[in-house]
Short mmCIF file of C-alpha atoms in Angstrom, two decimals:
data_model
loop_
_atom_site.label_atom_id
_atom_site.label_comp_id
_atom_site.label_asym_id
_atom_site.label_seq_id
_atom_site.Cartn_x
_atom_site.Cartn_y
_atom_site.Cartn_z
CA MET N 1 -2.40 26.40 -32.29
CA ALA N 2 -5.26 27.79 -34.49
CA LYS N 3 -6.38 26.52 -38.09
CA TYR N 4 -6.51 28.60 -41.04
CA LEU N 5 -7.69 27.81 -44.75
CA LEU N 6 -5.46 29.29 -47.50
CA LEU N 7 -7.79 29.96 -50.11
CA LYS N 8 -6.73 30.03 -53.93
CA HIS N 9 -9.18 31.63 -56.08
CA TYR N 10 -9.37 31.10 -59.89
CA ARG N 11 -11.53 34.48 -60.35
CA GLY N 12 -12.49 36.80 -57.56
CA ALA N 13 -9.30 37.68 -56.10
CA PRO N 14 -7.51 40.77 -56.89
CA ALA N 15 -5.13 40.78 -60.01
CA ALA N 16 -1.68 38.84 -59.03
CA VAL N 17 1.38 40.85 -60.01
CA ASN N 18 2.75 38.35 -62.77
CA ASP N 19 -0.65 37.77 -63.67
CA VAL N 20 -0.09 35.22 -66.83
CA PRO N 21 -2.63 32.58 -67.43
CA MET N 22 -1.06 29.43 -66.92
CA ASP N 23 -1.70 28.13 -70.39
CA ARG N 24 0.74 30.73 -71.50
CA TRP N 25 3.69 29.15 -69.38
CA THR N 26 6.25 27.04 -70.49
CA PRO N 27 6.07 23.40 -69.78
CA GLU N 28 9.06 23.54 -67.13
CA GLU N 29 7.38 26.67 -65.55
CA ILE N 30 4.50 24.44 -64.59
CA SER N 31 6.66 21.78 -63.29
CA ALA N 32 8.22 24.21 -61.49
CA HIS N 33 5.12 25.77 -60.03
CA VAL N 34 3.83 22.34 -59.22
CA LYS N 35 6.96 21.32 -57.40
CA TYR N 36 7.15 24.32 -55.50
CA MET N 37 3.38 23.77 -54.17
CA ASN N 38 4.37 19.95 -53.24
CA ASP N 39 7.49 21.01 -51.65
CA PHE N 40 5.74 23.84 -49.62
CA ALA N 41 3.37 20.89 -48.42
CA VAL N 42 6.28 18.85 -47.50
CA ARG N 43 8.04 21.45 -45.54
CA LEU N 44 4.95 22.44 -43.69
CA GLU N 45 4.28 18.52 -42.83
CA GLY N 46 8.09 18.63 -41.53
CA THR N 47 7.30 21.98 -39.23
CA GLY N 48 4.23 20.20 -37.73
CA GLU N 49 1.96 22.68 -39.27
CA PHE N 50 0.29 20.93 -42.01
CA VAL N 51 -3.13 19.57 -41.97
CA ASP N 52 -4.75 19.21 -45.55
CA SER N 53 -4.39 20.57 -49.42
CA LYS N 54 -7.19 20.14 -52.02
CA ALA N 55 -7.60 21.60 -55.29
CA LEU N 56 -11.09 22.12 -56.80
CA ALA N 57 -12.10 21.35 -60.68
CA PRO N 58 -13.29 24.99 -61.86
CA GLU N 59 -16.45 23.47 -63.08
CA GLY N 60 -19.24 22.73 -60.74
CA MET N 61 -23.07 23.47 -60.57
CA PHE N 62 -25.64 24.56 -58.06
CA VAL N 63 -28.10 22.16 -56.29
CA ARG N 64 -30.96 22.82 -54.31
CA TYR N 65 -34.04 20.58 -52.25
CA ASP N 66 -37.17 21.00 -54.80
CA GLY N 67 -39.40 19.96 -52.08
CA GLU N 68 -40.63 16.37 -50.65
CA GLY N 69 -40.48 13.68 -52.94
CA ARG N 70 -38.99 15.73 -55.91
CA PRO N 71 -35.55 15.14 -57.40
CA PRO N 72 -33.08 18.27 -56.32
CA VAL N 73 -32.99 21.03 -58.63
CA THR N 74 -29.72 21.76 -60.44
CA ASP N 75 -28.49 25.05 -62.04
CA GLY N 76 -25.28 25.95 -64.10
CA PRO N 77 -22.47 25.85 -64.30
CA PHE N 78 -22.12 29.64 -64.58
CA ALA N 79 -19.30 30.96 -66.63
CA GLU N 80 -19.89 33.99 -65.35
CA THR N 81 -19.61 33.53 -61.48
CA LYS N 82 -17.47 36.07 -60.12
CA ASP N 83 -15.79 34.35 -57.37
CA LEU N 84 -14.32 30.65 -57.99
CA ILE N 85 -12.37 28.83 -55.81
CA ALA N 86 -9.17 27.00 -57.15
CA GLY N 87 -8.13 24.85 -53.97
CA TRP N 88 -6.85 25.44 -50.53
CA MET N 89 -4.63 24.41 -47.96
CA VAL N 90 -5.81 24.02 -44.01
CA ILE N 91 -2.68 25.05 -41.86
CA ASP N 92 -2.32 24.61 -37.94
CA VAL N 93 -0.33 27.59 -36.56
CA ASP N 94 0.55 29.03 -33.49
CA SER N 95 -0.55 32.39 -34.34
CA TYR N 96 -2.59 34.83 -37.02
CA GLU N 97 1.16 35.96 -37.95
CA ARG N 98 2.32 32.64 -38.77
CA ALA N 99 -0.60 32.17 -40.99
CA VAL N 100 0.02 35.26 -42.73
CA GLU N 101 3.78 34.44 -43.28
CA LEU N 102 3.18 31.09 -44.50
CA ALA N 103 0.34 32.61 -46.89
CA GLY N 104 2.93 35.11 -48.27
CA GLU N 105 5.19 32.18 -49.07
CA LEU N 106 2.74 30.01 -50.99
CA SER N 107 1.93 33.11 -52.80
CA ALA N 108 5.54 33.37 -54.09
CA ALA N 109 4.97 30.23 -56.14
CA PRO N 110 6.67 30.62 -59.53
CA GLY N 111 4.66 31.43 -62.53
CA ALA N 112 5.48 32.90 -66.13
CA GLY N 113 9.31 33.59 -66.48
CA GLY N 114 10.05 31.44 -63.68
CA LYS N 115 9.31 34.76 -61.64
CA PRO N 116 6.87 34.72 -58.18
CA ILE N 117 3.47 35.14 -59.39
CA HIS N 118 2.46 37.33 -56.17
CA GLU N 119 -0.81 36.22 -56.05
CA TRP N 120 -3.73 37.02 -53.61
CA LEU N 121 -4.39 34.08 -51.36
CA GLU N 122 -7.62 34.39 -49.06
CA VAL N 123 -6.68 33.90 -45.24
CA ARG N 124 -9.80 32.71 -43.11
CA PRO N 125 -9.50 31.20 -39.73
CA PHE N 126 -11.66 28.26 -38.73
CA LEU N 127 -14.33 28.59 -36.10
CA ALA N 128 -12.76 26.10 -33.34
CA ALA N 129 -14.57 24.29 -30.52
CA PRO N 130 -15.73 26.69 -27.34
CA PRO N 131 -12.71 26.75 -24.88
CA THR N 132 -12.87 25.02 -21.54
CA ILE N 133 -12.42 27.83 -19.50
CA SER N 134 -14.72 30.75 -21.24
CA ASP N 135 -13.01 33.98 -21.54
CA CYS N 136 -16.92 35.04 -20.99
CA PRO N 137 -17.91 35.15 -17.49
CA HIS N 138 -21.41 34.60 -17.73
CA ARG N 139 -20.79 31.42 -19.27
CA MET J 1 -5.68 -3.10 -17.79
CA ASN J 2 -6.05 0.47 -16.39
CA GLU J 3 -4.47 2.67 -19.17
CA VAL J 4 -4.15 5.80 -17.15
CA LEU J 5 -2.30 3.88 -14.61
CA LEU J 6 0.20 2.51 -16.83
CA ARG J 7 0.47 6.47 -18.96
CA SER J 8 1.04 7.40 -15.37
CA LEU J 9 4.23 5.78 -15.14
CA THR J 10 5.49 7.24 -18.22
CA PRO J 11 7.41 10.18 -16.66
CA SER J 12 9.43 8.41 -14.17
CA VAL J 13 10.64 5.32 -16.40
CA LEU J 14 11.82 7.85 -19.10
CA GLY J 15 13.54 9.77 -16.19
CA ILE J 16 15.22 6.52 -15.23
CA LEU J 17 16.58 5.67 -18.88
CA VAL J 18 17.78 9.24 -19.18
CA ARG J 19 19.81 9.19 -16.11
CA ARG J 20 21.10 6.06 -17.15
CA GLY J 21 22.71 7.70 -20.09
CA ALA J 22 20.39 7.51 -22.95
CA ASP J 23 19.65 10.65 -24.78
CA PHE J 24 16.34 12.18 -24.44
CA ALA J 25 14.73 11.46 -27.95
CA ALA J 26 15.75 8.09 -27.79
CA ALA J 27 14.57 7.25 -24.65
CA GLU J 28 11.41 8.69 -25.04
CA ASP J 29 10.77 6.64 -28.30
CA ALA J 30 11.84 3.72 -26.33
CA VAL J 31 9.52 4.33 -23.70
CA GLN J 32 6.66 4.84 -26.05
CA ASP J 33 7.58 1.08 -27.56
CA ALA J 34 7.25 -0.11 -24.07
CA LEU J 35 3.80 1.42 -23.42
CA VAL J 36 2.78 0.15 -26.78
CA GLN J 37 3.87 -3.32 -25.73
CA ALA J 38 2.52 -3.12 -22.21
CA VAL J 39 -0.98 -2.36 -23.44
CA ARG J 40 -0.62 -5.83 -25.87
CA VAL J 41 0.85 -8.26 -23.33
CA TRP J 42 -0.59 -6.83 -19.84
CA PRO J 43 -3.93 -7.88 -20.00
CA ALA J 44 -2.92 -11.70 -20.41
CA ASP J 45 0.53 -11.61 -18.31
CA PRO J 46 0.20 -8.68 -15.76
CA PRO J 47 3.62 -7.89 -14.15
CA ARG J 48 3.94 -8.12 -10.61
CA ASP J 49 6.36 -4.92 -10.70
CA PRO J 50 4.85 -2.63 -13.71
CA LYS J 51 7.32 -0.05 -13.54
CA GLY J 52 10.10 -2.53 -13.32
CA TRP J 53 8.72 -4.22 -16.25
CA LEU J 54 8.72 -0.90 -18.34
CA VAL J 55 12.01 0.12 -17.22
CA THR J 56 13.78 -3.20 -18.44
CA VAL J 57 11.73 -3.57 -21.77
CA ALA J 58 12.32 0.43 -22.67
CA TRP J 59 15.98 -0.02 -21.55
CA ASN J 60 16.09 -3.02 -23.83
CA ARG J 61 14.33 -1.21 -26.94
CA PHE J 62 16.96 1.47 -26.34
CA LEU J 63 19.87 -0.60 -26.51
CA ASP J 64 18.57 -2.45 -29.82
CA ALA J 65 17.95 0.80 -31.45
CA THR J 66 21.26 2.12 -30.60
CA ARG J 67 23.05 -0.99 -31.68
CA ALA J 68 20.95 -0.87 -34.60
CA GLU J 69 22.86 2.13 -35.90
CA ALA J 70 25.88 0.82 -35.81
CA ALA J 71 27.85 4.23 -37.29
CA ARG J 72 27.00 5.65 -34.41
CA ARG J 73 29.95 4.20 -32.50
CA ARG J 74 30.17 6.75 -29.82
CA ARG J 75 27.17 6.08 -28.39
CA GLU J 76 27.31 2.53 -28.61
CA ASP J 77 30.23 2.89 -26.50
CA LEU J 78 28.34 5.08 -24.07
CA VAL J 79 26.17 1.93 -23.79
CA GLU J 80 28.67 -0.47 -23.06
CA ASP J 81 29.80 1.60 -20.26
CA GLN J 82 26.23 1.71 -18.49
CA PRO J 83 25.42 -0.33 -15.43
CA ALA J 84 23.26 -3.24 -15.81
CA PRO J 85 19.49 -2.44 -15.20
CA GLY J 86 18.92 -2.83 -11.60
CA PRO J 87 16.11 -1.54 -9.42
CA ALA J 88 14.47 1.69 -10.26
CA PRO J 89 16.70 4.42 -8.45
CA ALA J 90 14.94 6.41 -5.87
CA VAL J 91 15.08 9.67 -7.68
CA ASP J 92 12.30 10.57 -9.39
CA ASP J 93 12.56 13.16 -12.45
CA THR J 94 9.22 13.86 -13.23
CA LEU J 95 9.72 17.27 -12.57
CA GLN J 96 12.65 17.82 -14.83
CA LEU J 97 10.74 16.43 -17.79
CA TYR J 98 7.75 18.80 -17.47
CA PHE J 99 10.65 21.44 -17.35
CA LEU J 100 11.94 20.00 -20.69
CA CYS J 101 8.85 19.72 -22.30
CA ALA J 102 7.34 23.09 -21.78
CA HIS J 103 11.30 24.35 -22.49
CA PRO J 104 11.26 28.23 -23.54
CA SER J 105 12.72 27.83 -26.56
CA LEU J 106 9.59 25.73 -28.05
CA THR J 107 6.49 27.05 -29.35
CA PRO J 108 3.54 26.57 -27.52
CA SER J 109 2.11 24.04 -29.97
CA SER J 110 5.32 22.16 -29.67
CA ALA J 111 5.38 22.19 -25.90
CA VAL J 112 2.10 20.70 -25.56
CA ALA J 113 2.71 18.00 -28.05
CA LEU J 114 5.57 16.85 -26.34
CA THR J 115 4.14 17.15 -23.00
CA LEU J 116 1.43 14.85 -24.01
CA ARG J 117 3.72 12.29 -25.14
CA ALA J 118 6.96 12.32 -22.85
CA VAL J 119 4.95 13.22 -20.00
CA GLY J 120 1.28 12.16 -20.68
CA GLY J 121 2.51 8.80 -22.31
CA LEU J 122 -0.27 9.42 -25.10
CA THR J 123 0.73 8.19 -28.59
CA THR J 124 1.22 10.30 -31.44
CA ARG J 125 -2.03 8.84 -32.93
CA GLN J 126 -3.94 9.99 -29.93
CA ILE J 127 -2.45 13.57 -29.89
CA ALA J 128 -3.16 14.01 -33.68
CA GLN J 129 -6.69 13.06 -33.23
CA ALA J 130 -7.04 15.25 -29.97
CA TYR J 131 -5.76 18.46 -32.17
CA LEU J 132 -7.45 17.38 -35.48
CA VAL J 133 -4.26 17.25 -37.55
CA PRO J 134 -2.91 14.09 -39.62
CA GLU J 135 -0.32 11.88 -37.68
CA ALA J 136 2.48 12.39 -39.85
CA THR J 137 2.09 16.25 -38.94
CA MET J 138 1.85 15.40 -35.09
CA ALA J 139 4.76 13.19 -35.46
CA GLN J 140 7.05 15.78 -37.28
CA ARG J 141 5.74 18.36 -34.56
CA VAL J 142 7.13 16.07 -31.62
CA SER J 143 10.35 15.05 -33.16
CA ARG J 144 11.12 19.03 -34.18
CA ALA J 145 10.18 19.67 -30.31
CA LYS J 146 12.82 16.96 -29.44
CA ARG J 147 15.25 18.31 -31.54
CA THR J 148 14.64 21.43 -30.40
CA VAL J 149 15.40 20.68 -26.53
CA SER J 150 18.22 18.00 -27.63
CA GLY J 151 20.99 20.52 -26.25
CA VAL J 152 18.91 21.22 -22.89
CA ARG J 153 20.59 19.79 -19.97
CA PHE J 154 18.17 17.67 -17.91
CA ASP J 155 19.09 18.76 -14.70
CA GLN J 156 18.47 22.20 -15.27
CA PRO J 157 15.94 24.08 -13.06
CA GLY J 158 13.22 25.17 -15.25
CA ASP J 159 10.25 27.49 -14.72
CA VAL J 160 6.91 26.66 -13.45
CA ALA J 161 5.17 29.28 -15.20
CA THR J 162 5.60 27.75 -18.45
CA VAL J 163 4.64 24.60 -17.33
CA LEU J 164 1.68 25.73 -16.25
CA ARG J 165 1.03 27.83 -19.29
CA VAL J 166 1.27 24.49 -21.18
CA LEU J 167 -1.19 22.60 -18.91
CA TYR J 168 -3.58 25.33 -19.09
CA LEU J 169 -3.43 25.40 -22.76
CA VAL J 170 -4.20 21.58 -22.80
CA PHE J 171 -7.09 22.15 -20.64
CA ASN J 172 -8.54 24.60 -22.64
CA GLU J 173 -8.36 22.86 -25.77
CA GLY J 174 -11.25 20.86 -24.15
CA TYR J 175 -12.98 17.70 -25.51
CA SER J 176 -12.70 17.87 -29.63
CA GLY J 177 -10.93 14.41 -30.10
CA ASP J 178 -11.34 10.85 -28.76
CA VAL J 179 -9.00 11.70 -25.83
CA ASP J 180 -10.46 13.78 -23.39
CA LEU J 181 -7.89 16.52 -22.89
CA ALA J 182 -9.22 18.47 -20.06
CA ALA J 183 -9.01 15.40 -17.81
CA GLU J 184 -5.53 14.68 -19.16
CA ALA J 185 -4.75 18.14 -18.27
CA ILE J 186 -6.13 17.56 -14.92
CA ARG J 187 -4.13 14.39 -14.46
CA LEU J 188 -1.06 16.08 -15.53
CA THR J 189 -1.55 18.83 -13.02
CA ARG J 190 -1.93 16.70 -10.36
CA GLN J 191 0.92 14.46 -10.97
CA LEU J 192 2.72 17.91 -11.21
CA ALA J 193 1.16 19.09 -7.73
CA ALA J 194 2.70 15.81 -6.38
CA ALA J 195 6.19 16.74 -7.88
CA ILE J 196 6.45 20.17 -6.52
CA ASP J 197 5.01 22.56 -3.64
CA HIS J 198 4.02 25.36 -5.15
CA PRO J 199 0.89 27.83 -4.84
CA GLU J 200 0.44 28.60 -8.53
CA VAL J 201 -0.03 24.71 -9.35
CA ALA J 202 -2.25 24.15 -6.81
CA GLY J 203 -4.09 27.49 -8.06
CA LEU J 204 -4.35 25.80 -11.69
CA LEU J 205 -5.39 22.60 -10.23
CA ALA J 206 -8.05 23.95 -8.46
CA LEU J 207 -9.18 26.18 -11.28
CA MET J 208 -9.45 23.19 -13.58
CA LEU J 209 -11.16 21.23 -10.98
CA LEU J 210 -13.96 24.16 -10.61
CA HIS J 211 -14.47 24.45 -14.45
CA HIS J 212 -14.44 20.36 -14.69
CA ALA J 213 -17.00 20.31 -12.12
CA ARG J 214 -19.63 22.23 -14.56
CA ARG J 215 -18.59 20.39 -17.59
CA ALA J 216 -21.76 18.27 -18.02
CA THR J 217 -24.15 21.36 -17.64
CA ARG J 218 -22.11 23.75 -20.00
CA THR J 219 -23.69 22.42 -22.96
CA ALA J 220 -27.15 21.39 -23.96
CA PRO J 221 -27.74 17.90 -25.48
CA ASP J 222 -27.93 19.32 -28.90
CA GLY J 223 -24.34 20.83 -28.19
CA SER J 224 -25.62 24.89 -27.62
CA LEU J 225 -24.06 26.69 -25.18
CA VAL J 226 -25.57 27.00 -21.65
CA PRO J 227 -24.83 30.22 -19.81
CA LEU J 228 -23.66 30.24 -16.06
CA ALA J 229 -27.10 31.59 -14.77
CA GLU J 230 -28.86 28.78 -16.60
CA GLN J 231 -26.77 25.88 -15.61
CA ASP J 232 -28.51 23.26 -13.48
CA ARG J 233 -26.75 23.69 -10.68
CA GLY J 234 -27.62 20.23 -8.83
CA ARG J 235 -25.49 18.35 -11.76
CA TRP J 236 -22.50 20.36 -11.05
CA ASP J 237 -19.81 17.79 -9.67
CA THR J 238 -19.97 18.51 -6.07
CA GLU J 239 -17.18 16.33 -5.40
CA SER J 240 -14.98 17.95 -7.73
CA ILE J 241 -15.80 21.44 -6.50
CA ALA J 242 -15.35 20.26 -2.80
CA GLU J 243 -11.25 19.18 -3.97
CA GLY J 244 -11.10 22.51 -5.74
CA VAL J 245 -12.08 24.75 -2.99
CA GLU J 246 -9.90 22.60 -0.68
CA ILE J 247 -6.78 22.86 -2.62
CA LEU J 248 -7.30 26.72 -3.28
CA GLN J 249 -7.71 27.47 0.11
CA ALA J 250 -4.41 25.86 1.51
CA ALA J 251 -2.83 27.72 -1.65
CA LEU J 252 -4.03 30.73 -0.76
CA ALA J 253 -3.39 30.39 3.12
CA ARG J 254 0.01 30.81 2.03
CA ASP J 255 -0.12 34.20 0.94
CA ARG J 256 1.49 33.91 -2.41
CA LEU J 257 -1.09 35.11 -4.60
CA GLY J 258 -0.78 34.32 -8.32
CA GLU J 259 -3.03 34.65 -11.42
CA PHE J 260 -4.18 31.12 -11.56
CA GLN J 261 -5.34 31.19 -7.78
CA ALA J 262 -7.07 34.52 -8.27
CA GLN J 263 -9.07 32.93 -11.27
CA ALA J 264 -9.61 29.82 -9.09
CA ALA J 265 -11.08 31.96 -6.69
CA ILE J 266 -13.61 33.68 -9.02
CA ALA J 267 -14.63 30.14 -10.15
CA ALA J 268 -15.06 29.00 -6.85
CA LEU J 269 -17.62 31.85 -5.95
CA HIS J 270 -19.48 30.56 -8.82
CA ALA J 271 -19.26 27.24 -7.46
CA ASP J 272 -20.25 28.12 -4.06
CA ALA J 273 -23.66 30.15 -5.10
CA PRO J 274 -26.61 28.10 -4.37
CA THR J 275 -28.57 29.76 -7.31
CA ALA J 276 -27.28 32.43 -9.75
CA GLU J 277 -28.88 35.35 -7.89
CA GLU J 278 -27.25 34.35 -4.53
CA THR J 279 -23.44 34.74 -6.41
CA ASP J 280 -21.53 37.15 -4.27
CA TRP J 281 -20.52 39.67 -7.50
CA VAL J 282 -19.16 42.14 -5.06
CA GLN J 283 -16.46 39.84 -3.87
CA ILE J 284 -16.14 38.44 -7.57
CA VAL J 285 -15.27 42.28 -8.44
CA GLU J 286 -12.85 42.46 -5.75
CA TRP J 287 -10.89 39.22 -7.30
CA TYR J 288 -11.00 40.54 -10.60
CA ASP J 289 -9.26 43.62 -9.28
CA GLU J 290 -6.26 41.45 -7.86
CA LEU J 291 -6.38 39.91 -11.13
CA ALA J 292 -5.95 42.70 -13.01
CA LEU J 293 -2.98 43.99 -10.64
CA LEU J 294 -1.40 40.39 -11.20
CA THR J 295 -1.95 40.09 -15.33
CA ASP J 296 -2.85 43.38 -16.62
CA SER J 297 -4.89 41.83 -19.32
CA PRO J 298 -7.44 43.66 -21.01
CA VAL J 299 -9.71 40.19 -20.92
CA VAL J 300 -9.60 40.56 -17.29
CA ARG J 301 -11.05 44.20 -17.65
CA LEU J 302 -13.65 43.22 -19.61
CA ASN J 303 -14.78 40.50 -17.63
CA ARG J 304 -14.67 42.60 -14.56
CA ALA J 305 -17.07 45.04 -16.43
CA VAL J 306 -19.51 42.10 -16.52
CA ALA J 307 -18.70 41.61 -12.44
CA VAL J 308 -19.41 45.24 -11.72
CA GLY J 309 -22.53 44.99 -13.76
CA GLU J 310 -24.12 42.42 -11.69
CA ALA J 311 -22.90 43.84 -8.43
CA ASP J 312 -23.75 47.66 -8.68
CA GLY J 313 -25.97 47.51 -11.97
CA PRO J 314 -25.76 47.54 -15.89
CA ARG J 315 -25.25 51.36 -15.83
CA ALA J 316 -21.77 51.08 -13.87
CA GLY J 317 -20.87 47.88 -15.99
CA LEU J 318 -21.22 49.70 -18.99
CA ALA J 319 -19.49 52.45 -17.55
CA ALA J 320 -16.51 50.15 -16.33
CA LEU J 321 -16.72 49.04 -20.39
CA ALA J 322 -16.64 52.41 -21.66
CA ALA J 323 -12.90 52.52 -20.57
CA LEU J 324 -12.24 49.48 -22.72
CA ASP J 325 -10.88 49.44 -26.29
CA ASP J 326 -13.97 48.11 -28.36
CA SER J 327 -12.03 46.11 -30.64
CA LEU J 328 -11.24 43.57 -27.74
CA PRO J 329 -12.55 40.19 -28.47
CA ARG J 330 -16.18 39.48 -26.85
CA HIS J 331 -16.28 43.18 -26.15
CA ALA J 332 -19.61 43.24 -28.48
CA ALA J 333 -21.13 40.32 -26.59
CA VAL J 334 -20.25 41.85 -23.07
CA ALA J 335 -22.05 44.80 -24.25
CA ALA J 336 -25.14 43.48 -25.92
CA TYR J 337 -25.33 41.78 -22.06
CA LEU J 338 -25.26 44.86 -20.36
CA HIS J 339 -27.50 46.73 -22.48
CA GLU J 340 -30.12 44.00 -22.20
CA ARG J 341 -29.87 44.15 -18.33
CA ASP J 342 -30.49 48.03 -18.72
CA GLY J 343 -33.62 47.61 -20.78
CA ASP J 344 -32.32 49.13 -24.17
CA LEU J 345 -33.23 45.84 -26.27
CA ALA J 346 -32.59 47.58 -29.60
CA THR J 347 -29.12 48.43 -28.96
CA ALA J 348 -28.57 44.92 -27.19
CA ALA J 349 -30.03 42.79 -30.25
CA ARG J 350 -27.71 45.01 -32.56
CA LEU J 351 -24.61 44.33 -30.56
CA TYR J 352 -25.42 40.58 -30.30
CA ALA J 353 -25.85 40.09 -33.87
CA GLU J 354 -22.47 41.97 -33.97
CA ALA J 355 -20.54 39.70 -31.46
CA ALA J 356 -21.97 36.74 -33.25
CA ARG J 357 -20.01 37.98 -36.54
CA LYS J 358 -16.85 38.31 -34.32
CA ALA J 359 -17.24 35.30 -32.50
CA PRO J 360 -14.31 32.44 -32.31
CA ASN J 361 -16.15 29.51 -32.30
CA LEU J 362 -19.22 28.04 -33.85
CA ALA J 363 -21.11 27.07 -30.33
CA GLU J 364 -20.35 30.83 -28.92
CA ARG J 365 -21.71 32.63 -32.60
CA ASP J 366 -24.82 30.22 -32.55
CA HIS J 367 -25.53 31.06 -28.96
CA LEU J 368 -25.14 34.89 -29.53
CA THR J 369 -27.47 34.83 -32.64
CA ARG J 370 -29.73 33.13 -30.66
CA GLN J 371 -29.42 36.15 -28.06
CA ALA J 372 -29.94 38.50 -30.99
CA ALA J 373 -33.01 36.69 -32.42
CA ARG J 374 -34.84 36.44 -28.84
CA LEU J 375 -34.58 39.88 -28.50
CA ASN J 376 -35.47 40.87 -32.13
CA ALA J 377 -38.65 38.61 -31.73
CA ARG J 378 -39.55 40.12 -28.35
CA ARG J 379 -39.38 43.62 -29.76
CA GLY J 380 -41.96 42.22 -32.50
CA ARG J 381 -40.31 43.61 -35.28
#
């Protein structure tokens, strides 16, 4: 029982095998892709492993504190940002192996030509709450 | 109305329905409905016989649900054959329910969810909140678990060890949601101990009580971790400790040592020490040796290295650590601690920082980062 974030990148991940931009797909291929993603989430809810799934707009900006009584400073969007998150899915699974297995399935979503995209997904474990019985004896 | 008292009736009520011929999954839904109704009705109109009330309401729910499924004639026939609800039979199936809900065909998370619902009487929403997943996801987890065990015969003998692993998982999940899972695990283990006489059940109950006794002192008000040596021992729950020690001693006297009894013995030695300095580390090392024989877990050997460091000095601890794979979780944290005790602050600071990067939870990461920062500040970098 551990939560993992499956991160999908617009940019920043290694190139997918079937690396054709979505706007070069046929409308049917786009529909098939969207359906695959939705079905995947529904299936994970059915297995009791789904937590959350969200997509992000590609354009954002950077914001920072600029001192007492001053409005925050904004900057961007930066077209050249190397790493760009497209969206995520959060899963709650029994093992790391299961998280990898599910990420592999999600990466098989169909793209151009109806073939799997083989896109690289980033798998990141959540930092959980500390256990009641610590493995660390000096706690 | 006492909700915990109400929920404690869950397994025996469910057992009665199943014994009357209801299938487990449908009976479990019916009992949940009855519990929800009890919460609504009892405050204004408390029943004289709470268990009898629950059995009657749950049984009627079960009949309604079964009759509603007109297509399921076979089950309908079964229902017609049943005797009218009478006084609750003397047989208690609580133990059978523990076995069923921890059946080896279930994944750990399914077994946990099913145990909390069918034995613990928690609602799906409460379990979902405790595990920070959507209610729909938890509902599916529970119903899949029920399907998985649907073919398991209710009167089959089960394995206590699998039940204990499930209860240990519940206890260890801690206090994340609005349900106190540690307290719930203690309640369920206590109930199990009443249903079966087994030294390891007693060992786990003792272990939980001894750890629970320190709960209030394990974190500072800001949520940061307080190491064992720095905890305010005056605030430890002495009643819990006394109960844990008593249960443990009775279990150990039976001379059937197991993993949980050995872990509880270590916890008892910590609980027993009036100050951190007075901890009997020599005995703790001996218990880790016993534990290593029982489990052969690398985590145990790692913890043993810490105890050796306290009993025989940090050099001896580092020597014990040298025999272990440094990719083990928390290896760097243990090494950092022993190097600090040995006076090598530079190495300790570096290892604390490394341990922080590998920490599996936020509180531990912050704690280890603070240790690294403390040493770096002292070294005047």
